[in-house]
Amino acid sequence: MDKKFEREYFELDSQDKHWWLAVRRKIIKDLLSSNFSQPSSTKILDFGSSSGEFVRYLQKLNYDVSGCDVSEEAVIKGQQKGIVNLTVLKDNCLDFPSNSFGVVLALDVLEHVEYERSAIEEIHRVLKENGLFIIFVPAFKFLWGIQDEISHHYRRYTVHSLLAMVQKSAHFEVIKKSYFNTFLFLPIALIRLLSKILNINRESDLEINNHFLNYLFFHIFNFERKLLRYLSFPFGVSVLLVLKKK
């Protein structure tokens, strides 16, 4: 990951001000609360936890959460801020016993992993029987842009391609599959396509200096979040899969 972008992401994630990060947290909270009535008895692994801000967020909700990340710098930064249970991930090998976790989260992580199937196999190993695997990834190759480049993404997905890859790697039952960030799909797609055609360089998609736009996007995406509890969307900027280990 580009170091400048990584520092920017650390800052935004810790402040929870960016519309995308703020609503993404709410989506995960919805999924967890709808499946687990007692947070303290739910052991969660955040796979690709960066500096651990989301680990801390879930710990404050009384979940038993651990995090791991390939970036030693990110893990150290989190530990310096007092976030506990963070470890450095090496070669996709999870330093946890088999059947350890009731939930594994991979939130916009698999697109960073060159050999994604080995990561899926390890995640399946550490999940308990009937444990949940929650995946967020960016959607559609034609949306490839500067954010993918600076984030060192290997790919973007469709629901079908993600599900096919996962099912080749390990045995899961599908609980939910959907695109999301659907209401903002057209303007985001238009901006990205025009940026390519006109060769407009933006440093990062995380750049939103206009507070009104951030406020507007938050409320649009947050309204969609409420619908996502009951619906699955046919297209969007991202893909959501909720899987159960069988």
Coordinates of C-alpha atoms in Angstrom, one line a residue:
M1 CA 0.0 0.0 0.0
D2 CA 1.2 3.5 -0.8
K3 CA 2.7 5.0 2.4
K4 CA 1.1 8.4 2.0
F5 CA -2.3 6.7 1.5
E6 CA -1.7 4.4 4.4
R7 CA -1.0 7.3 6.7
E8 CA -4.1 9.1 5.4
Y9 CA -6.2 6.0 6.0
F10 CA -4.9 5.6 9.6
E11 CA -6.0 9.2 10.3
L12 CA -9.4 8.9 8.8
D13 CA -10.1 5.5 10.3
S14 CA -9.2 6.8 13.8
Q15 CA -11.5 9.8 13.5
D16 CA -14.3 7.9 11.8
K17 CA -15.3 11.0 9.8
H18 CA -15.2 9.6 6.3
W19 CA -18.7 8.7 5.1
W20 CA -17.6 5.3 3.7
L21 CA -15.8 4.1 6.8
A22 CA -18.5 5.4 9.1
V23 CA -21.3 3.5 7.4
R24 CA -19.2 0.4 6.8
R25 CA -18.8 0.1 10.6
K26 CA -22.6 0.4 11.0
I27 CA -23.2 -2.4 8.4
I28 CA -20.9 -4.8 10.3
K29 CA -22.5 -3.8 13.6
D30 CA -25.9 -4.7 12.0
L31 CA -24.7 -8.1 10.8
L32 CA -23.1 -9.0 14.1
S33 CA -26.1 -7.9 16.3
S34 CA -28.5 -9.7 14.1
N35 CA -26.6 -13.0 14.5
F36 CA -25.2 -12.8 18.1
S37 CA -27.2 -11.7 21.1
Q38 CA -24.3 -11.8 23.5
P39 CA -21.3 -9.9 22.2
S40 CA -18.9 -11.0 25.0
S41 CA -19.3 -14.7 24.0
T42 CA -18.5 -13.9 20.4
K43 CA -14.8 -14.3 19.4
I44 CA -13.9 -12.3 16.3
L45 CA -10.9 -12.0 14.1
D46 CA -10.4 -8.9 12.0
F47 CA -8.2 -10.2 9.1
G48 CA -6.3 -7.3 7.7
S49 CA -7.0 -5.0 10.6
S50 CA -4.5 -2.3 9.7
S51 CA -3.8 -0.2 12.9
G52 CA -6.7 -1.8 14.7
E53 CA -9.2 1.0 14.9
F54 CA -12.1 -1.3 13.9
V55 CA -10.8 -3.8 16.5
R56 CA -11.1 -1.1 19.2
Y57 CA -14.5 -0.1 17.9
L58 CA -15.8 -3.7 18.3
Q59 CA -14.0 -4.1 21.7
K60 CA -16.0 -1.1 23.0
L61 CA -19.1 -3.0 22.0
N62 CA -18.0 -5.8 24.3
Y63 CA -16.9 -8.2 21.5
D64 CA -13.8 -10.4 22.1
V65 CA -11.8 -9.2 19.1
S66 CA -8.3 -9.9 17.7
G67 CA -6.7 -8.3 14.7
C68 CA -3.9 -9.3 12.3
D69 CA -2.2 -7.4 9.4
V70 CA 0.8 -7.8 7.1
S71 CA 1.9 -4.3 7.9
E72 CA 4.2 -4.3 10.9
E73 CA 4.1 -0.5 10.9
A74 CA 0.3 -0.5 11.2
V75 CA 0.3 -3.1 14.0
I76 CA 2.9 -1.1 16.0
K77 CA 0.9 2.1 15.5
G78 CA -2.1 0.4 16.9
Q79 CA -0.3 -1.1 19.8
Q80 CA 1.2 2.4 20.6
K81 CA -2.4 3.7 20.9
G82 CA -3.2 1.0 23.4
I83 CA -5.2 -1.3 21.1
V84 CA -4.7 -4.9 22.3
N85 CA -4.7 -8.3 20.5
L86 CA -3.0 -7.1 17.3
T87 CA -0.5 -9.4 15.6
V88 CA 1.6 -9.3 12.4
L89 CA 0.4 -11.7 9.7
K90 CA 3.1 -13.5 7.7
D91 CA 2.5 -15.5 4.5
N92 CA -1.2 -15.7 5.2
C93 CA -0.5 -18.1 8.0
L94 CA -2.8 -17.3 11.0
D95 CA -1.1 -17.8 14.3
F96 CA -4.3 -19.2 15.9
P97 CA -5.5 -22.7 16.7
S98 CA -8.1 -24.3 14.4
N99 CA -11.7 -23.6 15.3
S100 CA -10.9 -20.5 17.3
F101 CA -13.3 -17.8 16.1
G102 CA -17.0 -17.4 15.8
V103 CA -16.6 -14.7 13.2
V104 CA -13.8 -13.7 10.7
L105 CA -14.0 -10.3 9.0
A106 CA -12.2 -9.5 5.8
L107 CA -13.2 -5.9 5.1
D108 CA -11.7 -4.7 1.8
V109 CA -8.7 -7.0 2.3
L110 CA -8.8 -9.9 -0.2
E111 CA -8.2 -7.6 -3.1
H112 CA -4.8 -6.9 -1.5
V113 CA -3.9 -10.6 -1.2
E114 CA -2.0 -12.0 -4.2
Y115 CA -2.8 -15.7 -3.3
E116 CA -6.3 -15.2 -2.0
R117 CA -7.2 -18.9 -1.9
S118 CA -4.5 -19.7 0.6
A119 CA -5.9 -16.9 2.8
I120 CA -9.5 -18.4 2.5
E121 CA -8.2 -21.8 3.5
E122 CA -6.5 -20.4 6.6
I123 CA -9.7 -18.4 7.5
H124 CA -11.8 -21.5 7.1
R125 CA -9.4 -23.4 9.4
V126 CA -9.6 -20.9 12.3
L127 CA -13.4 -20.5 12.1
K128 CA -15.5 -22.7 14.3
E129 CA -18.2 -24.9 12.8
N130 CA -21.1 -22.7 11.8
G131 CA -18.9 -19.6 12.3
L132 CA -19.5 -16.6 10.0
F133 CA -17.1 -15.2 7.4
I134 CA -18.0 -11.7 6.4
I135 CA -16.3 -10.3 3.3
F136 CA -16.3 -6.8 1.7
V137 CA -14.4 -6.3 -1.6
P138 CA -14.5 -3.7 -4.4
A139 CA -16.7 -4.5 -7.4
F140 CA -16.3 -4.5 -11.1
K141 CA -13.1 -4.4 -13.0
F142 CA -14.3 -1.4 -15.2
L143 CA -14.3 0.7 -12.0
W144 CA -10.6 0.2 -11.6
G145 CA -9.0 3.6 -10.7
I146 CA -6.4 5.5 -8.8
Q147 CA -7.6 4.1 -5.5
D148 CA -6.9 0.6 -6.7
E149 CA -3.4 1.6 -7.8
I150 CA -2.3 3.3 -4.6
S151 CA -3.9 0.6 -2.5
H152 CA -1.9 -2.0 -4.4
H153 CA -5.0 -4.0 -5.3
Y154 CA -4.6 -7.2 -7.4
R155 CA -8.3 -7.3 -8.6
R156 CA -11.9 -6.2 -8.2
Y157 CA -14.7 -8.7 -8.1
T158 CA -18.3 -9.5 -9.0
V159 CA -20.5 -11.5 -6.7
H160 CA -20.2 -14.5 -8.9
S161 CA -16.3 -14.3 -9.2
L162 CA -15.9 -13.9 -5.5
L163 CA -18.3 -16.7 -4.6
A164 CA -16.6 -19.0 -7.2
M165 CA -13.2 -18.3 -5.7
V166 CA -14.3 -18.9 -2.1
Q167 CA -16.1 -22.1 -3.0
K168 CA -13.0 -23.5 -4.8
S169 CA -11.0 -22.8 -1.6
A170 CA -13.2 -24.1 1.2
H171 CA -16.7 -25.3 2.0
F172 CA -19.1 -22.5 3.1
E173 CA -22.8 -22.0 3.0
V174 CA -24.0 -18.7 1.6
I175 CA -26.1 -16.6 4.1
K176 CA -26.2 -13.4 2.1
K177 CA -24.7 -12.1 -1.1
S178 CA -25.2 -8.6 -2.4
Y179 CA -23.7 -5.6 -4.0
F180 CA -23.8 -2.4 -1.9
N181 CA -23.0 1.3 -2.2
T182 CA -25.6 1.1 -5.0
F183 CA -27.3 4.5 -4.7
L184 CA -24.0 6.2 -5.3
F185 CA -22.9 3.8 -8.0
L186 CA -23.7 5.9 -11.0
P187 CA -21.9 9.1 -9.9
I188 CA -18.9 7.2 -8.7
A189 CA -18.7 5.2 -11.9
L190 CA -19.1 8.3 -14.0
I191 CA -16.3 10.1 -12.1
R192 CA -14.0 7.2 -12.4
L193 CA -14.7 6.7 -16.1
L194 CA -14.3 10.4 -16.9
S195 CA -11.1 10.5 -14.9
K196 CA -9.7 7.8 -17.2
I197 CA -10.9 9.4 -20.4
L198 CA -9.7 12.9 -19.5
N199 CA -6.6 11.6 -17.7
I200 CA -7.5 13.5 -14.5
N201 CA -5.2 12.5 -11.6
R202 CA -6.7 12.4 -8.1
E203 CA -4.4 11.5 -5.2
S204 CA -7.0 9.3 -3.5
D205 CA -10.8 8.6 -3.4
L206 CA -10.6 9.3 0.3
E207 CA -10.1 13.0 -0.4
I208 CA -13.4 14.7 0.4
N209 CA -12.6 18.2 1.8
N210 CA -16.2 19.3 1.3
H211 CA -18.1 18.7 4.6
F212 CA -21.5 19.0 2.9
L213 CA -20.6 16.3 0.4
N214 CA -19.3 14.0 3.2
Y215 CA -22.6 14.7 5.1
L216 CA -24.7 14.0 2.0
F217 CA -22.9 10.8 1.0
F218 CA -23.1 9.6 4.6
H219 CA -26.9 9.9 4.8
I220 CA -27.4 8.4 1.3
F221 CA -25.2 5.4 2.1
N222 CA -26.7 5.1 5.6
F223 CA -30.2 4.9 4.2
E224 CA -29.0 2.2 1.9
R225 CA -27.5 0.4 4.9
K226 CA -31.0 0.1 6.5
L227 CA -32.4 -1.4 3.3
L228 CA -29.5 -3.8 3.1
R229 CA -30.8 -5.6 6.2
Y230 CA -33.7 -6.8 4.2
L231 CA -32.7 -6.6 0.5
S232 CA -29.9 -7.6 -1.8
F233 CA -28.8 -5.2 -4.5
P234 CA -28.1 -6.2 -8.1
F235 CA -25.1 -3.8 -8.6
G236 CA -22.9 -1.5 -6.6
V237 CA -19.4 -0.2 -5.9
S238 CA -18.7 -3.1 -3.5
V239 CA -19.6 -6.7 -2.9
L240 CA -20.8 -8.2 0.4
L241 CA -20.7 -11.9 1.2
V242 CA -21.8 -13.5 4.5
L243 CA -20.8 -17.2 4.7
K244 CA -21.1 -19.9 7.2
K245 CA -18.5 -22.6 7.7
K246 CA -19.8 -26.1 7.1

